PDB file of C-alpha atoms in Angstrom:
ATOM      1  CA  MET U   1     -17.141   7.690  -8.285  1.00  0.00           C
ATOM      2  CA  GLU U   2     -18.927  10.745  -7.061  1.00  0.00           C
ATOM      3  CA  GLN U   3     -15.979  11.760  -4.861  1.00  0.00           C
ATOM      4  CA  ALA U   4     -13.703  11.241  -7.874  1.00  0.00           C
ATOM      5  CA  ARG U   5     -15.952  13.335 -10.090  1.00  0.00           C
ATOM      6  CA  LEU U   6     -16.038  16.143  -7.513  1.00  0.00           C
ATOM      7  CA  ASN U   7     -12.227  16.026  -7.081  1.00  0.00           C
ATOM      8  CA  SER U   8     -11.343  15.293 -10.676  1.00  0.00           C
ATOM      9  CA  GLY U   9      -8.569  17.875 -10.554  1.00  0.00           C
ATOM     10  CA  ASN U  10      -6.724  15.784  -8.020  1.00  0.00           C
ATOM     11  CA  PHE U  11      -6.082  13.112 -10.634  1.00  0.00           C
ATOM     12  CA  VAL U  12      -3.840  12.575 -13.623  1.00  0.00           C
ATOM     13  CA  TRP U  13      -6.077  11.606 -16.468  1.00  0.00           C
ATOM     14  CA  ASP U  14      -3.650   9.962 -18.890  1.00  0.00           C
ATOM     15  CA  ARG U  15      -3.802   6.165 -18.412  1.00  0.00           C
ATOM     16  CA  ILE U  16      -7.377   6.449 -17.285  1.00  0.00           C
ATOM     17  CA  LYS U  17      -9.141   9.130 -19.446  1.00  0.00           C
ATOM     18  CA  ASN U  18     -12.081  10.118 -17.149  1.00  0.00           C
ATOM     19  CA  VAL U  19     -14.251   9.261 -14.175  1.00  0.00           C
ATOM     20  CA  ASP U  20     -16.522   6.977 -16.243  1.00  0.00           C
ATOM     21  CA  GLU U  21     -13.651   4.962 -17.362  1.00  0.00           C
ATOM     22  CA  LEU U  22     -12.247   4.739 -13.910  1.00  0.00           C
ATOM     23  CA  GLY U  23     -15.651   3.396 -12.750  1.00  0.00           C
ATOM     24  CA  ASP U  24     -15.501   0.795 -15.453  1.00  0.00           C
ATOM     25  CA  VAL U  25     -11.838  -0.174 -14.657  1.00  0.00           C
ATOM     26  CA  ARG U  26     -12.748  -0.511 -11.004  1.00  0.00           C
ATOM     27  CA  MET U  27     -15.984  -2.540 -11.645  1.00  0.00           C
ATOM     28  CA  ARG U  28     -14.129  -4.955 -13.916  1.00  0.00           C
ATOM     29  CA  ALA U  29     -11.483  -5.492 -11.358  1.00  0.00           C
ATOM     30  CA  MET U  30     -14.025  -6.137  -8.520  1.00  0.00           C
ATOM     31  CA  LYS U  31     -15.974  -8.500 -10.574  1.00  0.00           C
ATOM     32  CA  LYS U  32     -12.848 -10.416 -11.590  1.00  0.00           C
ATOM     33  CA  PHE U  33     -11.806 -10.680  -7.971  1.00  0.00           C
ATOM     34  CA  ILE U  34     -15.249 -11.677  -6.701  1.00  0.00           C
ATOM     35  CA  LYS U  35     -15.599 -14.236  -9.325  1.00  0.00           C
ATOM     36  CA  ASP U  36     -12.051 -15.880  -8.133  1.00  0.00           C
ATOM     37  CA  TYR U  37     -12.609 -15.253  -4.384  1.00  0.00           C
ATOM     38  CA  GLU U  38     -14.054 -18.514  -3.356  1.00  0.00           C
ATOM     39  CA  LYS U  39     -11.803 -20.625  -5.340  1.00  0.00           C
ATOM     40  CA  GLY U  40      -8.842 -18.455  -4.103  1.00  0.00           C
ATOM     41  CA  LEU U  41      -9.859 -19.175  -0.488  1.00  0.00           C
ATOM     42  CA  GLU U  42     -10.047 -22.876  -1.142  1.00  0.00           C
ATOM     43  CA  GLU U  43      -6.609 -22.937  -2.795  1.00  0.00           C
ATOM     44  CA  GLY U  44      -5.114 -20.687  -0.131  1.00  0.00           C
ATOM     45  CA  ARG U  45      -4.352 -17.817  -2.523  1.00  0.00           C
ATOM     46  CA  TYR U  46      -6.540 -15.470  -0.420  1.00  0.00           C
ATOM     47  CA  ILE U  47      -5.904 -15.421   3.447  1.00  0.00           C
ATOM     48  CA  PRO U  48      -7.986 -12.954   5.251  1.00  0.00           C
ATOM     49  CA  GLU U  49      -5.813 -11.299   7.899  1.00  0.00           C
ATOM     50  CA  GLN U  50      -5.074  -7.718   8.909  1.00  0.00           C
ATOM     51  CA  LEU U  51      -2.363  -5.453   9.975  1.00  0.00           C
ATOM     52  CA  PRO U  52      -0.774  -4.675  12.357  1.00  0.00           C
ATOM     53  CA  LEU U  53      -0.288  -8.397  13.226  1.00  0.00           C
ATOM     54  CA  LEU U  54       0.151 -11.133  10.675  1.00  0.00           C
ATOM     55  CA  PRO U  55       0.088 -15.031  11.434  1.00  0.00           C
ATOM     56  CA  PHE U  56       2.878 -15.779   9.030  1.00  0.00           C
ATOM     57  CA  TYR U  57       6.316 -16.992  10.045  1.00  0.00           C
ATOM     58  CA  ASP U  58       9.480 -14.779   9.870  1.00  0.00           C
ATOM     59  CA  GLY U  59      10.693 -14.391   6.347  1.00  0.00           C
ATOM     60  CA  ALA U  60       7.683 -16.246   4.856  1.00  0.00           C
ATOM     61  CA  PHE U  61       7.615 -13.792   1.662  1.00  0.00           C
ATOM     62  CA  ASP U  62       9.926 -12.035  -0.477  1.00  0.00           C
ATOM     63  CA  ILE U  63       7.974  -8.767  -0.603  1.00  0.00           C
ATOM     64  CA  ALA U  64       5.073  -7.351   1.470  1.00  0.00           C
ATOM     65  CA  LEU U  65       3.006  -4.715  -0.317  1.00  0.00           C
ATOM     66  CA  SER U  66       0.732  -2.041   0.960  1.00  0.00           C
ATOM     67  CA  SER U  67      -1.116  -0.242  -1.746  1.00  0.00           C
ATOM     68  CA  HIS U  68      -3.371   2.486  -0.969  1.00  0.00           C
ATOM     69  CA  PHE U  69      -3.729   1.618   2.728  1.00  0.00           C
ATOM     70  CA  LEU U  70      -0.733   2.715   4.904  1.00  0.00           C
ATOM     71  CA  PHE U  71      -0.152   6.488   4.747  1.00  0.00           C
ATOM     72  CA  LEU U  72      -3.289   7.097   2.587  1.00  0.00           C
ATOM     73  CA  TYR U  73      -5.268   6.844   5.875  1.00  0.00           C
ATOM     74  CA  SER U  74      -2.988   8.929   8.101  1.00  0.00           C
ATOM     75  CA  GLY U  75      -6.101  10.778   9.344  1.00  0.00           C
ATOM     76  CA  HIS U  76      -7.706   7.685  10.503  1.00  0.00           C
ATOM     77  CA  LEU U  77      -4.746   5.298  11.490  1.00  0.00           C
ATOM     78  CA  ASP U  78      -2.232   6.819  13.994  1.00  0.00           C
ATOM     79  CA  PHE U  79       1.569   6.799  13.843  1.00  0.00           C
ATOM     80  CA  ALA U  80       1.860   3.699  16.171  1.00  0.00           C
ATOM     81  CA  PHE U  81      -0.292   1.699  13.781  1.00  0.00           C
ATOM     82  CA  HIS U  82       1.674   2.613  10.755  1.00  0.00           C
ATOM     83  CA  LEU U  83       5.037   1.841  12.515  1.00  0.00           C
ATOM     84  CA  LYS U  84       3.896  -1.501  13.966  1.00  0.00           C
ATOM     85  CA  SER U  85       2.339  -2.479  10.575  1.00  0.00           C
ATOM     86  CA  ILE U  86       5.590  -1.771   8.677  1.00  0.00           C
ATOM     87  CA  ARG U  87       7.767  -3.531  11.068  1.00  0.00           C
ATOM     88  CA  GLU U  88       5.338  -6.535  10.872  1.00  0.00           C
ATOM     89  CA  MET U  89       5.549  -6.398   7.078  1.00  0.00           C
ATOM     90  CA  CYS U  90       9.266  -6.494   7.326  1.00  0.00           C
ATOM     91  CA  ARG U  91       9.201  -9.357   9.801  1.00  0.00           C
ATOM     92  CA  VAL U  92       7.340 -11.604   7.406  1.00  0.00           C
ATOM     93  CA  ALA U  93       9.095 -10.377   4.158  1.00  0.00           C
ATOM     94  CA  ARG U  94      12.634  -9.553   3.000  1.00  0.00           C
ATOM     95  CA  GLU U  95      11.227  -6.171   1.799  1.00  0.00           C
ATOM     96  CA  ALA U  96       8.182  -4.027   2.422  1.00  0.00           C
ATOM     97  CA  ARG U  97       6.985  -1.549  -0.162  1.00  0.00           C
ATOM     98  CA  ILE U  98       4.215   1.094   0.573  1.00  0.00           C
ATOM     99  CA  PHE U  99       2.456   3.152  -2.034  1.00  0.00           C
ATOM    100  CA  PRO U 100       1.394   5.970  -2.200  1.00  0.00           C
ATOM    101  CA  LEU U 101       3.018   8.267   0.351  1.00  0.00           C
ATOM    102  CA  VAL U 102       0.122  10.837   0.372  1.00  0.00           C
ATOM    103  CA  ASP U 103      -3.075  10.958   2.587  1.00  0.00           C
ATOM    104  CA  LEU U 104      -6.595  11.182   1.354  1.00  0.00           C
ATOM    105  CA  ASP U 105      -6.210  14.981   0.676  1.00  0.00           C
ATOM    106  CA  ILE U 106      -3.090  14.212  -1.467  1.00  0.00           C
ATOM    107  CA  LYS U 107      -0.919  15.773   1.019  1.00  0.00           C
ATOM    108  CA  PRO U 108       2.355  14.155   2.090  1.00  0.00           C
ATOM    109  CA  SER U 109       1.500  11.819   5.057  1.00  0.00           C
ATOM    110  CA  PRO U 110       2.911  13.289   8.274  1.00  0.00           C
ATOM    111  CA  TYR U 111       4.260   9.840   9.223  1.00  0.00           C
ATOM    112  CA  VAL U 112       6.608   9.109   6.407  1.00  0.00           C
ATOM    113  CA  GLY U 113       9.704  11.029   7.658  1.00  0.00           C
ATOM    114  CA  GLN U 114       9.074  10.004  11.350  1.00  0.00           C
ATOM    115  CA  ILE U 115       8.773   6.415  10.274  1.00  0.00           C
ATOM    116  CA  MET U 116      11.938   6.585   8.067  1.00  0.00           C
ATOM    117  CA  GLU U 117      13.937   8.063  11.041  1.00  0.00           C
ATOM    118  CA  VAL U 118      12.843   5.556  13.515  1.00  0.00           C
ATOM    119  CA  LEU U 119      13.334   2.632  11.258  1.00  0.00           C
ATOM    120  CA  ALA U 120      16.763   3.797  10.134  1.00  0.00           C
ATOM    121  CA  LYS U 121      17.807   3.886  13.718  1.00  0.00           C
ATOM    122  CA  GLU U 122      16.586   0.410  14.218  1.00  0.00           C
ATOM    123  CA  GLY U 123      18.805  -0.919  11.377  1.00  0.00           C
ATOM    124  CA  TYR U 124      16.487  -0.861   8.429  1.00  0.00           C
ATOM    125  CA  GLU U 125      17.488   0.257   5.027  1.00  0.00           C
ATOM    126  CA  VAL U 126      14.666   2.805   4.194  1.00  0.00           C
ATOM    127  CA  VAL U 127      14.417   4.597   0.908  1.00  0.00           C
ATOM    128  CA  ILE U 128      11.893   6.583  -1.155  1.00  0.00           C
ATOM    129  CA  GLU U 129      11.764   5.739  -4.849  1.00  0.00           C
ATOM    130  CA  LYS U 130       9.965   7.488  -7.615  1.00  0.00           C
ATOM    131  CA  VAL U 131       7.695   5.052  -9.523  1.00  0.00           C
ATOM    132  CA  ASP U 132       6.449   5.138 -13.028  1.00  0.00           C
ATOM    133  CA  TYR U 133       2.782   5.630 -12.057  1.00  0.00           C
ATOM    134  CA  GLU U 134       0.818   8.579 -10.908  1.00  0.00           C
ATOM    135  CA  PHE U 135      -2.969   8.664 -10.746  1.00  0.00           C
ATOM    136  CA  GLN U 136      -3.429  10.927  -7.638  1.00  0.00           C
ATOM    137  CA  ARG U 137      -1.504  14.121  -8.378  1.00  0.00           C
ATOM    138  CA  GLY U 138       1.889  13.980  -6.628  1.00  0.00           C
ATOM    139  CA  ALA U 139       1.414  10.371  -5.615  1.00  0.00           C
ATOM    140  CA  ASP U 140       4.407   9.000  -7.460  1.00  0.00           C
ATOM    141  CA  ARG U 141       6.640   7.780  -4.823  1.00  0.00           C
ATOM    142  CA  MET U 142       6.903   4.604  -2.710  1.00  0.00           C
ATOM    143  CA  LEU U 143       8.671   3.714   0.490  1.00  0.00           C
ATOM    144  CA  LYS U 144      10.887   0.611   0.462  1.00  0.00           C
ATOM    145  CA  VAL U 145      11.985  -0.834   3.764  1.00  0.00           C
ATOM    146  CA  ARG U 146      14.421  -3.733   4.250  1.00  0.00           C
ATOM    147  CA  ARG U 147      16.210  -4.968   7.346  1.00  0.00           C
ATOM    148  CA  ASN U 148      20.005  -4.712   6.638  1.00  0.00           C
ATOM    149  CA  ASN U 149      20.682  -7.810   8.463  1.00  0.00           C
ATOM    150  CA  TYR U 150      17.813  -9.872   6.883  1.00  0.00           C
ATOM    151  CA  GLY U 151      18.436 -13.475   7.121  1.00  0.00           C
ATOM    152  CA  THR U 152      21.434 -13.269   9.536  1.00  0.00           C
ATOM    153  CA  ASP U 153      19.568 -12.774  12.888  1.00  0.00           C
TER     154      ASP U 153
END
């Protein structure tokens, strides 16, 4: 929360009014998750795995989501990791969605354009869509990736 306080000008304070409310929202979400975690593990709702390789069969899911991970950590995770992860998400799901498309400094990730180009050449449908959510300034777009031949190969 201290980083959010120091960089408060980087955020849009409309849905969440200030840093204190952000802390409360995050704490409530964390407590709710922790309270459910053991039961969720037992029921198979939580499966601890990690990109870039997933243990699921091809097409196991309709949508694979990456929220505040891929692209956000462009300074820590290289291009190859991002590309391999998105391909893997598309292997296990009909569609992959990645949000946001900025890095931790709220600058466009340098990998987005390169990844779109590579995936388009490989036969993926790749689009950027504006979303109805912006908390980090300028972070209001998501990448949607889908294999054009999904289900036919």
